[in-house]
Each structure stands twice: as structure tokens, then as C-alpha cells.
PDB file of C-alpha atoms and ligand atoms in Angstrom:
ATOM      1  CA  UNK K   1    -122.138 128.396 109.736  1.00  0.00           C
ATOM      2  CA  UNK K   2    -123.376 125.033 111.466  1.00  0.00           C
ATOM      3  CA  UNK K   3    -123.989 123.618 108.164  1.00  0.00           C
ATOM      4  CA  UNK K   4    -120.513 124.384 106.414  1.00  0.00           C
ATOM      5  CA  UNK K   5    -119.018 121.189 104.842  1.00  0.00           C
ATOM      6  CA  UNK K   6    -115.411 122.842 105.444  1.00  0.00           C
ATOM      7  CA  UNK K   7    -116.000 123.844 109.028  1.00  0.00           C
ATOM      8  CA  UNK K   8    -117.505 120.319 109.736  1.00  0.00           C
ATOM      9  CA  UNK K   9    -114.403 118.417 108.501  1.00  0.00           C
ATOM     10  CA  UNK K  10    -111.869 120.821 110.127  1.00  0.00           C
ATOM     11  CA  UNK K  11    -113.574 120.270 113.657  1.00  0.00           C
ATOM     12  CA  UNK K  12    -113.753 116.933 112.589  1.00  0.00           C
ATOM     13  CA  UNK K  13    -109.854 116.687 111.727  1.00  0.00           C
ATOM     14  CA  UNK K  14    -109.061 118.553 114.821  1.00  0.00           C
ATOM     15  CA  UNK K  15    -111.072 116.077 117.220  1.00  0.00           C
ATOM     16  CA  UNK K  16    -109.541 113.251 115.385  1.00  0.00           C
ATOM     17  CA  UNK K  17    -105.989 114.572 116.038  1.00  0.00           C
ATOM     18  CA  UNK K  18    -107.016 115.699 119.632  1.00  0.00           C
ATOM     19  CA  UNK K  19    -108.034 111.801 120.209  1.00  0.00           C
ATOM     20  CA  UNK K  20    -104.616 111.027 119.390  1.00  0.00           C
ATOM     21  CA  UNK K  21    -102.514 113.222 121.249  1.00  0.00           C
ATOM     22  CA  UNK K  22    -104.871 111.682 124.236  1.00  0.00           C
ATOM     23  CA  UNK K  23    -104.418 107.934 122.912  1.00  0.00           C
ATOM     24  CA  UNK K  24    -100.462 108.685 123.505  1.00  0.00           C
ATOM     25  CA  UNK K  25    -100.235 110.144 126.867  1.00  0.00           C
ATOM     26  CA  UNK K  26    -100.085 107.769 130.098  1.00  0.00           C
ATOM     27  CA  UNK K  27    -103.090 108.589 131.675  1.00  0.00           C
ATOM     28  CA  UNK K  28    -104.413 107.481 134.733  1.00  0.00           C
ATOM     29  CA  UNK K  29    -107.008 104.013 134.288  1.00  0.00           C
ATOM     30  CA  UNK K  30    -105.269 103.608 130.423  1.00  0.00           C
ATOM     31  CA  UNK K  31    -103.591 100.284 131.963  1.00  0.00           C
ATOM     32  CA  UNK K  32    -106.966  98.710 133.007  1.00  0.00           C
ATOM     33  CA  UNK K  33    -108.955  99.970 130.242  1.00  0.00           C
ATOM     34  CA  UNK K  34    -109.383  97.780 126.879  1.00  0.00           C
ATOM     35  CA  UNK K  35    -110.580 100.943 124.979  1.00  0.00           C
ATOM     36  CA  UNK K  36    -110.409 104.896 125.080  1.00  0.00           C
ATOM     37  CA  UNK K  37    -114.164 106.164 124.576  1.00  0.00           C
ATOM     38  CA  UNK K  38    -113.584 109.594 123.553  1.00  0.00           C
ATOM     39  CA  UNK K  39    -117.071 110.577 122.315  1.00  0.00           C
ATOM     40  CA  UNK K  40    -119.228 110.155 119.443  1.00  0.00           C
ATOM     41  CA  UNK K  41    -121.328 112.172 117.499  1.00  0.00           C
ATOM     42  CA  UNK K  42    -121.545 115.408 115.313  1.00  0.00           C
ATOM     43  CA  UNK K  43    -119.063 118.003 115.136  1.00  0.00           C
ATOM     44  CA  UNK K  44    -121.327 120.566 114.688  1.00  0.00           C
ATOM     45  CA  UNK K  45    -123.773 119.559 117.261  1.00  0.00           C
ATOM     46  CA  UNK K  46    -125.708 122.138 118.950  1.00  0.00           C
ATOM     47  CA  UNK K  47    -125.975 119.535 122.413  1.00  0.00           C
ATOM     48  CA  UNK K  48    -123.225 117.999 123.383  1.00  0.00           C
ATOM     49  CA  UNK K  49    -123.966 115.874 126.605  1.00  0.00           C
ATOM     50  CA  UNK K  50    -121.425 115.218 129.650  1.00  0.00           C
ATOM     51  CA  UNK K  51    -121.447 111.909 131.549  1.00  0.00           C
ATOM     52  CA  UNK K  52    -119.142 110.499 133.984  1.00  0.00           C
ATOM     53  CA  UNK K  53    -117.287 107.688 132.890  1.00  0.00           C
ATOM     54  CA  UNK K  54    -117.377 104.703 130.431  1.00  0.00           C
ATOM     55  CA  UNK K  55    -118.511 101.772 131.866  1.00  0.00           C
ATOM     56  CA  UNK K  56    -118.306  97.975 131.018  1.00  0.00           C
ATOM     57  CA  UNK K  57    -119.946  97.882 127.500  1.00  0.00           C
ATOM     58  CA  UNK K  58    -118.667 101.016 126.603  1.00  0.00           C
ATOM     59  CA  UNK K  59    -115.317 100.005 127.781  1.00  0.00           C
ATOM     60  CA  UNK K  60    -115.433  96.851 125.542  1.00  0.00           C
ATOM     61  CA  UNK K  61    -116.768  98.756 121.975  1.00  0.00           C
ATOM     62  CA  UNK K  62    -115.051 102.299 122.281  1.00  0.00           C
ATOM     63  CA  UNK K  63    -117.918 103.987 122.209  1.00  0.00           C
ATOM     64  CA  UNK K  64    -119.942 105.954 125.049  1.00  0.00           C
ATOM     65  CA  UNK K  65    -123.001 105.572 126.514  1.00  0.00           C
ATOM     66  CA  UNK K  66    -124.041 101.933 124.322  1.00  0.00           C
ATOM     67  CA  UNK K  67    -124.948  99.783 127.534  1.00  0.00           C
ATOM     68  CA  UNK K  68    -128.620  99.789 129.583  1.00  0.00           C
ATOM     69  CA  UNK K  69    -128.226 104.133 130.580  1.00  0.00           C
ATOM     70  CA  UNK K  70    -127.455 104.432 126.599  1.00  0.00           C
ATOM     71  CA  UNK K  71    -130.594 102.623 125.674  1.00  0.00           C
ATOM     72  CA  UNK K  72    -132.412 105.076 127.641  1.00  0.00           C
ATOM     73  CA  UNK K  73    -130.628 107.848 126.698  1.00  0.00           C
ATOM     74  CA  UNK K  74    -131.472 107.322 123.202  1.00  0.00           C
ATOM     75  CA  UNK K  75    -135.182 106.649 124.102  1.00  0.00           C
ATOM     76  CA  UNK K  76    -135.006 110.360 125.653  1.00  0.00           C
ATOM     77  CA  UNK K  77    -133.042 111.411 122.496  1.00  0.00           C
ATOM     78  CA  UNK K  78    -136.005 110.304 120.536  1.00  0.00           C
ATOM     79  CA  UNK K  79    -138.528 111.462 122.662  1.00  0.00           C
ATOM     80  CA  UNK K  80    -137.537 115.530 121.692  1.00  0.00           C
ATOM     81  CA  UNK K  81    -136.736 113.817 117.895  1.00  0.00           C
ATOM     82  CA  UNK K  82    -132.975 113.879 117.978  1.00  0.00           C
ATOM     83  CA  UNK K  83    -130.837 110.899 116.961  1.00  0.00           C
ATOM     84  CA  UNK K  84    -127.214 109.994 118.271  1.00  0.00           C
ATOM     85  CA  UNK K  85    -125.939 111.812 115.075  1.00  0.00           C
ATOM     86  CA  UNK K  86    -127.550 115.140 115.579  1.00  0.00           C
ATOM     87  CA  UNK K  87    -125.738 115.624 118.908  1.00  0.00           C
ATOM     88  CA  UNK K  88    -122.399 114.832 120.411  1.00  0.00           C
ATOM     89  CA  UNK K  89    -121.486 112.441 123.722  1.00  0.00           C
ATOM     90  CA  UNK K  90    -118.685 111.856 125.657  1.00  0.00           C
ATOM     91  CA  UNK K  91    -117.946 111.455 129.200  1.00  0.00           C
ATOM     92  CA  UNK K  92    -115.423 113.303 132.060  1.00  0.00           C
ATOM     93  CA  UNK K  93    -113.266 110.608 131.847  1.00  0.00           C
ATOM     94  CA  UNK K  94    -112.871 108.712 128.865  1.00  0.00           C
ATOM     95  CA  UNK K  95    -111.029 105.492 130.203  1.00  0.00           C
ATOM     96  CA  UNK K  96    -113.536 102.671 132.461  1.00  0.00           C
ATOM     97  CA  UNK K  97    -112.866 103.340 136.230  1.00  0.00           C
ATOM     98  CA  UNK K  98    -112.243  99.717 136.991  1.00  0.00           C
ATOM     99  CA  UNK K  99    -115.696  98.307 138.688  1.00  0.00           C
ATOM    100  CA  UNK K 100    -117.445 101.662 137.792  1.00  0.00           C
ATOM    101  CA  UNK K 101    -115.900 103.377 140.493  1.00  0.00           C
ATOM    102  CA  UNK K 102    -116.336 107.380 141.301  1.00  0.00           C
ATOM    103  CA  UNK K 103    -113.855 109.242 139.706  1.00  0.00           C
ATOM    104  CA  UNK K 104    -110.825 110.310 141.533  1.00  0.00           C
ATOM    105  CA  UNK K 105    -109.997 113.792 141.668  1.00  0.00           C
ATOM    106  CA  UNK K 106    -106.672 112.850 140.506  1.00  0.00           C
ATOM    107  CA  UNK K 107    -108.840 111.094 136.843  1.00  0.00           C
ATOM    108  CA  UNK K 108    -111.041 114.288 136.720  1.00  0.00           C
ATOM    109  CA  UNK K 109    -107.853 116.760 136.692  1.00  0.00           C
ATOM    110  CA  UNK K 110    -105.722 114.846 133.985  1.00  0.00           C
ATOM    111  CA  UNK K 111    -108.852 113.447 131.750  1.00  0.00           C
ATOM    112  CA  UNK K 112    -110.719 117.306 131.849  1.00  0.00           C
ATOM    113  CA  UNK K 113    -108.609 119.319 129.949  1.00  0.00           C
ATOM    114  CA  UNK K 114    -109.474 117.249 126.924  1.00  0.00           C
ATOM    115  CA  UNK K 115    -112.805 117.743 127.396  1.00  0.00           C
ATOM    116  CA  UNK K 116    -112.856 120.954 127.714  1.00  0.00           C
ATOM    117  CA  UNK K 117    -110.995 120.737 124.288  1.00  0.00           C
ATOM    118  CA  UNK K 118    -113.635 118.985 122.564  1.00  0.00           C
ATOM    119  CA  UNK K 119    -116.236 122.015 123.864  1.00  0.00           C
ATOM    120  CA  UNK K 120    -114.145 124.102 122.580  1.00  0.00           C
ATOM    121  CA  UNK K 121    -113.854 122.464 119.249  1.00  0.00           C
ATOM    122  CA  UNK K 122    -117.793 121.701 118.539  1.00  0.00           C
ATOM    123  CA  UNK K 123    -118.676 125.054 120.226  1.00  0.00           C
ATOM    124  CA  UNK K 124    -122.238 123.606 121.105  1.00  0.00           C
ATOM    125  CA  UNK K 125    -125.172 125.861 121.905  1.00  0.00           C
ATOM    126  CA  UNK K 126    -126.122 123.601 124.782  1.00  0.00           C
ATOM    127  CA  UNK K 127    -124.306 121.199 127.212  1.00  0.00           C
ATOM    128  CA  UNK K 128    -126.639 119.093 129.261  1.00  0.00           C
ATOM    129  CA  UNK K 129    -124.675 117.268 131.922  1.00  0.00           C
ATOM    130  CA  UNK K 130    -125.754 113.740 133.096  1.00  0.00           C
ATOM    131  CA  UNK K 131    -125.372 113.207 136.838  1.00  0.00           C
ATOM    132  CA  UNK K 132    -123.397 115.251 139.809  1.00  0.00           C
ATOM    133  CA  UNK K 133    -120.033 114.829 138.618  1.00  0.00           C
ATOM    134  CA  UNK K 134    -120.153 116.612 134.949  1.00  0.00           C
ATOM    135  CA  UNK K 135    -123.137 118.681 136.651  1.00  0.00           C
ATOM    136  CA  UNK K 136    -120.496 120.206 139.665  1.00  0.00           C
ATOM    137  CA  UNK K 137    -117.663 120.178 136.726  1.00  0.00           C
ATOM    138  CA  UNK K 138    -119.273 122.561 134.264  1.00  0.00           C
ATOM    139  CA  UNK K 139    -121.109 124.821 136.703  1.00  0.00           C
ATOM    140  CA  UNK K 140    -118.249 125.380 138.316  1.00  0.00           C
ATOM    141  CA  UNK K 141    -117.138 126.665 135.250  1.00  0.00           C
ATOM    142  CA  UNK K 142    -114.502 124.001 134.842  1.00  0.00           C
ATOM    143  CA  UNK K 143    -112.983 124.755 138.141  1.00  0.00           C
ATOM    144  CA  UNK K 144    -111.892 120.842 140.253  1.00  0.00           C
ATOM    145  CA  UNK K 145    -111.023 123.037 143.516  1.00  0.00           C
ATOM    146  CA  UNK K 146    -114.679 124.965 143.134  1.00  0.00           C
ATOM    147  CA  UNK K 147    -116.786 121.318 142.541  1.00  0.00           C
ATOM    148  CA  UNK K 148    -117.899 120.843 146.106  1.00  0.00           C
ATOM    149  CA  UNK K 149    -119.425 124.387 146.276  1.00  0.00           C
ATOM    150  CA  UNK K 150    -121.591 123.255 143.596  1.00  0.00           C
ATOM    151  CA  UNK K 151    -125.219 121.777 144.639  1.00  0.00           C
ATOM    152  CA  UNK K 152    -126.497 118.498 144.226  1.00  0.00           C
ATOM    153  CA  UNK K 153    -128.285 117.372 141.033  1.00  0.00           C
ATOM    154  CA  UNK K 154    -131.763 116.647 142.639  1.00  0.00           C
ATOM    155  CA  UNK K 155    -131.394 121.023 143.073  1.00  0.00           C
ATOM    156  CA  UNK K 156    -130.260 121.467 139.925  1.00  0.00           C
ATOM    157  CA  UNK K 157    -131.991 119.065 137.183  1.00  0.00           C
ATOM    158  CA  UNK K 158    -133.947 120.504 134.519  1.00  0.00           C
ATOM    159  CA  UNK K 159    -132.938 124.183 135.351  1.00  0.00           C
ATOM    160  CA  UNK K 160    -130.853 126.031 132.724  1.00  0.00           C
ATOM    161  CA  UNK K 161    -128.433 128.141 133.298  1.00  0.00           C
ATOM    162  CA  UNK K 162    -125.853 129.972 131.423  1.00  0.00           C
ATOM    163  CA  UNK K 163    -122.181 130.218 131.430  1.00  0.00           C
ATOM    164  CA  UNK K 164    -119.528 132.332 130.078  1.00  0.00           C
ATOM    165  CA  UNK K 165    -115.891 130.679 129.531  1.00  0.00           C
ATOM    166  CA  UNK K 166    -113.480 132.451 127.519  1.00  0.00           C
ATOM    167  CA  UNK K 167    -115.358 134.365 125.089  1.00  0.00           C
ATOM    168  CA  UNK K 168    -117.975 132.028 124.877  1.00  0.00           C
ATOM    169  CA  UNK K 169    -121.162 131.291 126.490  1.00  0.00           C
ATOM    170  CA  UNK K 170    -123.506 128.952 126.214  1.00  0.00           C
ATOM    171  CA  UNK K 171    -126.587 126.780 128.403  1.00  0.00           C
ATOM    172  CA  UNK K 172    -125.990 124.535 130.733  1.00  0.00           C
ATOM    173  CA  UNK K 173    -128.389 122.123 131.265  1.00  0.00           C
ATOM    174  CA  UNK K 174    -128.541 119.585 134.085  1.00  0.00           C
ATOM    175  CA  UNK K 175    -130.065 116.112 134.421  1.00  0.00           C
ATOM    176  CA  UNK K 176    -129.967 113.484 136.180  1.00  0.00           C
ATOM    177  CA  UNK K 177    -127.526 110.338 134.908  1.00  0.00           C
ATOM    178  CA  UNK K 178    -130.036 108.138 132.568  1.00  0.00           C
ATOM    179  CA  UNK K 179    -128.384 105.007 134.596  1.00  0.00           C
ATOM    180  CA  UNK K 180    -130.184 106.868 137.929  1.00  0.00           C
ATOM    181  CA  UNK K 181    -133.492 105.722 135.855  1.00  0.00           C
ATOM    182  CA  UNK K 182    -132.403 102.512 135.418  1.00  0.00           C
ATOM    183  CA  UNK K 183    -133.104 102.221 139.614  1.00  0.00           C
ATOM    184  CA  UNK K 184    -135.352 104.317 140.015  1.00  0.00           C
ATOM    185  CA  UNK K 185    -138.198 104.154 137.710  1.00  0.00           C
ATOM    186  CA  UNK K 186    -139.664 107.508 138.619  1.00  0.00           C
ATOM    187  CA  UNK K 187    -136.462 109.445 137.386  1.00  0.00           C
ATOM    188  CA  UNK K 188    -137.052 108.299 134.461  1.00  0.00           C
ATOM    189  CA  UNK K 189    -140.770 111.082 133.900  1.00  0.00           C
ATOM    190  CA  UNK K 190    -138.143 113.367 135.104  1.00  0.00           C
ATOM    191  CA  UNK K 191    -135.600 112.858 132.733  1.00  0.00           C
ATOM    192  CA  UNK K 192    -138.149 112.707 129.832  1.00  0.00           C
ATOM    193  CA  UNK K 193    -139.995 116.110 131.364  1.00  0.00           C
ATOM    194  CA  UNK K 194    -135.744 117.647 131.745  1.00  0.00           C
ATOM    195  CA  UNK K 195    -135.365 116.516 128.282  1.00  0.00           C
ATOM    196  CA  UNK K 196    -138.236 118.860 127.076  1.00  0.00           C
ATOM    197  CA  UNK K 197    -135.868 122.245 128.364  1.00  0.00           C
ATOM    198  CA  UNK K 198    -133.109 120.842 125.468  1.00  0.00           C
ATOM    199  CA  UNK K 199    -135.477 121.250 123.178  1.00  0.00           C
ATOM    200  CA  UNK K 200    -137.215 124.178 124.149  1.00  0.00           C
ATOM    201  CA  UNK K 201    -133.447 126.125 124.536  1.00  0.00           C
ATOM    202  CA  UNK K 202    -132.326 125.071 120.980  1.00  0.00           C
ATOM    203  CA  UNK K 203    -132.773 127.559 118.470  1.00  0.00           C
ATOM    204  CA  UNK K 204    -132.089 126.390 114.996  1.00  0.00           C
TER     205      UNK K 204
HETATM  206  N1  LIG Z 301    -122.091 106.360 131.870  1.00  0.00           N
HETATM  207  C1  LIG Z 301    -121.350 107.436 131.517  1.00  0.00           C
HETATM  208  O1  LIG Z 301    -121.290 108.389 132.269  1.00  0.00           O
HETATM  209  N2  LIG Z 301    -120.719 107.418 130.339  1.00  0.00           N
HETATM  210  C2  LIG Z 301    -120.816 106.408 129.478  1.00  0.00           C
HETATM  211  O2  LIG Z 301    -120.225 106.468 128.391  1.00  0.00           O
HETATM  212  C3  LIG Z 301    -121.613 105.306 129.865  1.00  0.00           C
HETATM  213  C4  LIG Z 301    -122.233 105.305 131.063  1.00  0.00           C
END
């Protein structure tokens, strides 16, 4: 089924056309933003990772996680021998937060819903969230109001867990944001030992 040329180009088509329904609306942070980054990646990935926002290299080239946290997330990637292709990324919000500001509640409640859409479009056996936000976003099963209930990432990282939503489930799996590493060298043996439960939960 994962491997079905037809299925692959219709989840393809329909993430194309779901990019530009978004491109149209008036979202917040459009205005300030040069570029949407909407996510990159496979259609048929089985791990489909959740950061926060774009920030200022992403911003410029459209594409997510390509500035110093994407360099390490692609070390990580090819530390369990996945490349960028084999899986799909995106962020909660998919236009730069000027100055790489949290995300407003306000962001997270009109950018979500087309992530949520992309899930529900690449159906991925695993989502491994990068940092509190998309961490207290998908554990609380999508939920804005039910965020704050949600623990901390230092509680959660490397722990899988899995959800139901609709009539589909699949693993969460928590880590901490690869730009965490980039101050804190010691996250970064915890991020390669977190990466090791990705591959350990996907079954081919
Ligand atoms: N951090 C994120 O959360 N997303 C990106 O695309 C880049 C950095």
C-alpha cells in the first residue's frame, strides 16, 4: 500500500492543492513572512516530524528545518539511516514568527488545522514531535484548550506513546527540538539515544 505509485501521487496532488488553499487565506505572520514553509518530504512517509516554527533560513528558502537545528536533524536522520526523502517535515506554524518568537495561541489555532490535514493525508505510522509546543499539541490529541495539561518535554522525550484520532492511531514520539542541542551539547546524546525509539517503532 505504502509503495503504490497511484496512492503516492494522489497524496501528493492533495498536499499540493492543500498548500494552496493555505497560500490564499490571510493568515496570521503571512505579512512578515517572505515564504510559506509548508513541509517537505515523502508522501508516504512512515515518520513525519512536528517542529514549531520556520525560522530565518527556512523563512528565506521555503523549506523547513535547512538552518543550524536542520543540520543536526539530518545528522540524527542519518544516524538510524533515513534521509530527508524517506520521511516527511513540517512545522506547527508554517509562516516565520518574526524574531523566532513563541507561537501565539492565536498562530497555533489558525495554522493547526492544516497540519492536522497533512497527518491526515500521509497517514504516517509515527509522528515524533520536536520540542514542547508540537509535543503538548499532539498529545493532547490536537486539543489548544488541553496543551497546558500536557507535561514538559524533559518528562516526555524518548517515551512513545500512542494515540487514537478519528479512526486512526498511530505513535507518538517525543524529542527534544534539535536547535535545544545546538545550546546544549549534552542534548544532543539524548536526541541521538531518542532517535534510536523511531527506529526501533517502525515496522516496514
Ligand atoms: N525550527 C522549527 O521548528 N521548524 C523549522 O522549520 C526550523 C526550525
Amino acid at each position: 500500500m505504502r509503495k503504490n505509485p497511484e496512492d503516492m501521487k494522489n497524496k501528493e496532488n492533495q498536499l499540493e492543492q492543500l498548500k494552496q488553499v493555505m497560500m490564499k487565506k490571510d493568515l496570521p505572520l503571512k505579512k512578515t513572512a517572505h515564504h510559506i514553509v509548508f513541509g517537505e518530504g515523502s508522501a508516504n512517509a512512515p515518520v513525519f516530524f512536528i517542529g514549531e516554527a520556520p525560522g530565518k533560513q527556512e523563512d528565506l528558502k521555503g523549506l523547513p528545518f535547512v538552518g543550524a537545528a536542520g543540520k543536526i536533524l539530518n545528522q540524527l536522520l542519518q544516524s538510524i539511516k533515513l534521509n530527508r526523502e524517506d520521511v516527511y517535515i513540517t512545522s506547527i506554524l508554517k509562516y516565520r514568527p518574526p524574531n523566532n518568537r513563541n507561537p501565539t495561541i492565536q498562530e497555533i489555532v489558525s495554522h493547526a488545522p492544516y497540519l492536522i490535514k497533512q497527518i491526515e493525508i500521509i497517514q504516517p505510522q509515527i509522528l515524533v514531535t520536536l520540542g514542547n509546543f508540537s509535543t503538548k499539541f499532539v498529545l493532547s490529541q490536537f486539543n489548544i484548550p488541553q496543551m497546558q495539561a500536557i507535561s514538559g518535554i524533559s518528562q516526555l522525550h524518548g517515551q512513545p506513546k500512542k494515540i487514537k484520532f478519528d479512526h486512526y492511531s498511530f505513535v507518538v514520539v517525543p524529542m527534544y527540538h534539535p536547535a535545544a542541542a545546538l545550546y546544549n551539547s549534552s542534548l544532543r546524546k539524548v536526541l541521538q539515544e531518542d532517535f534510536l525509539v523511531i527506529k526501533n517503532q517502525l515496522q516496514y
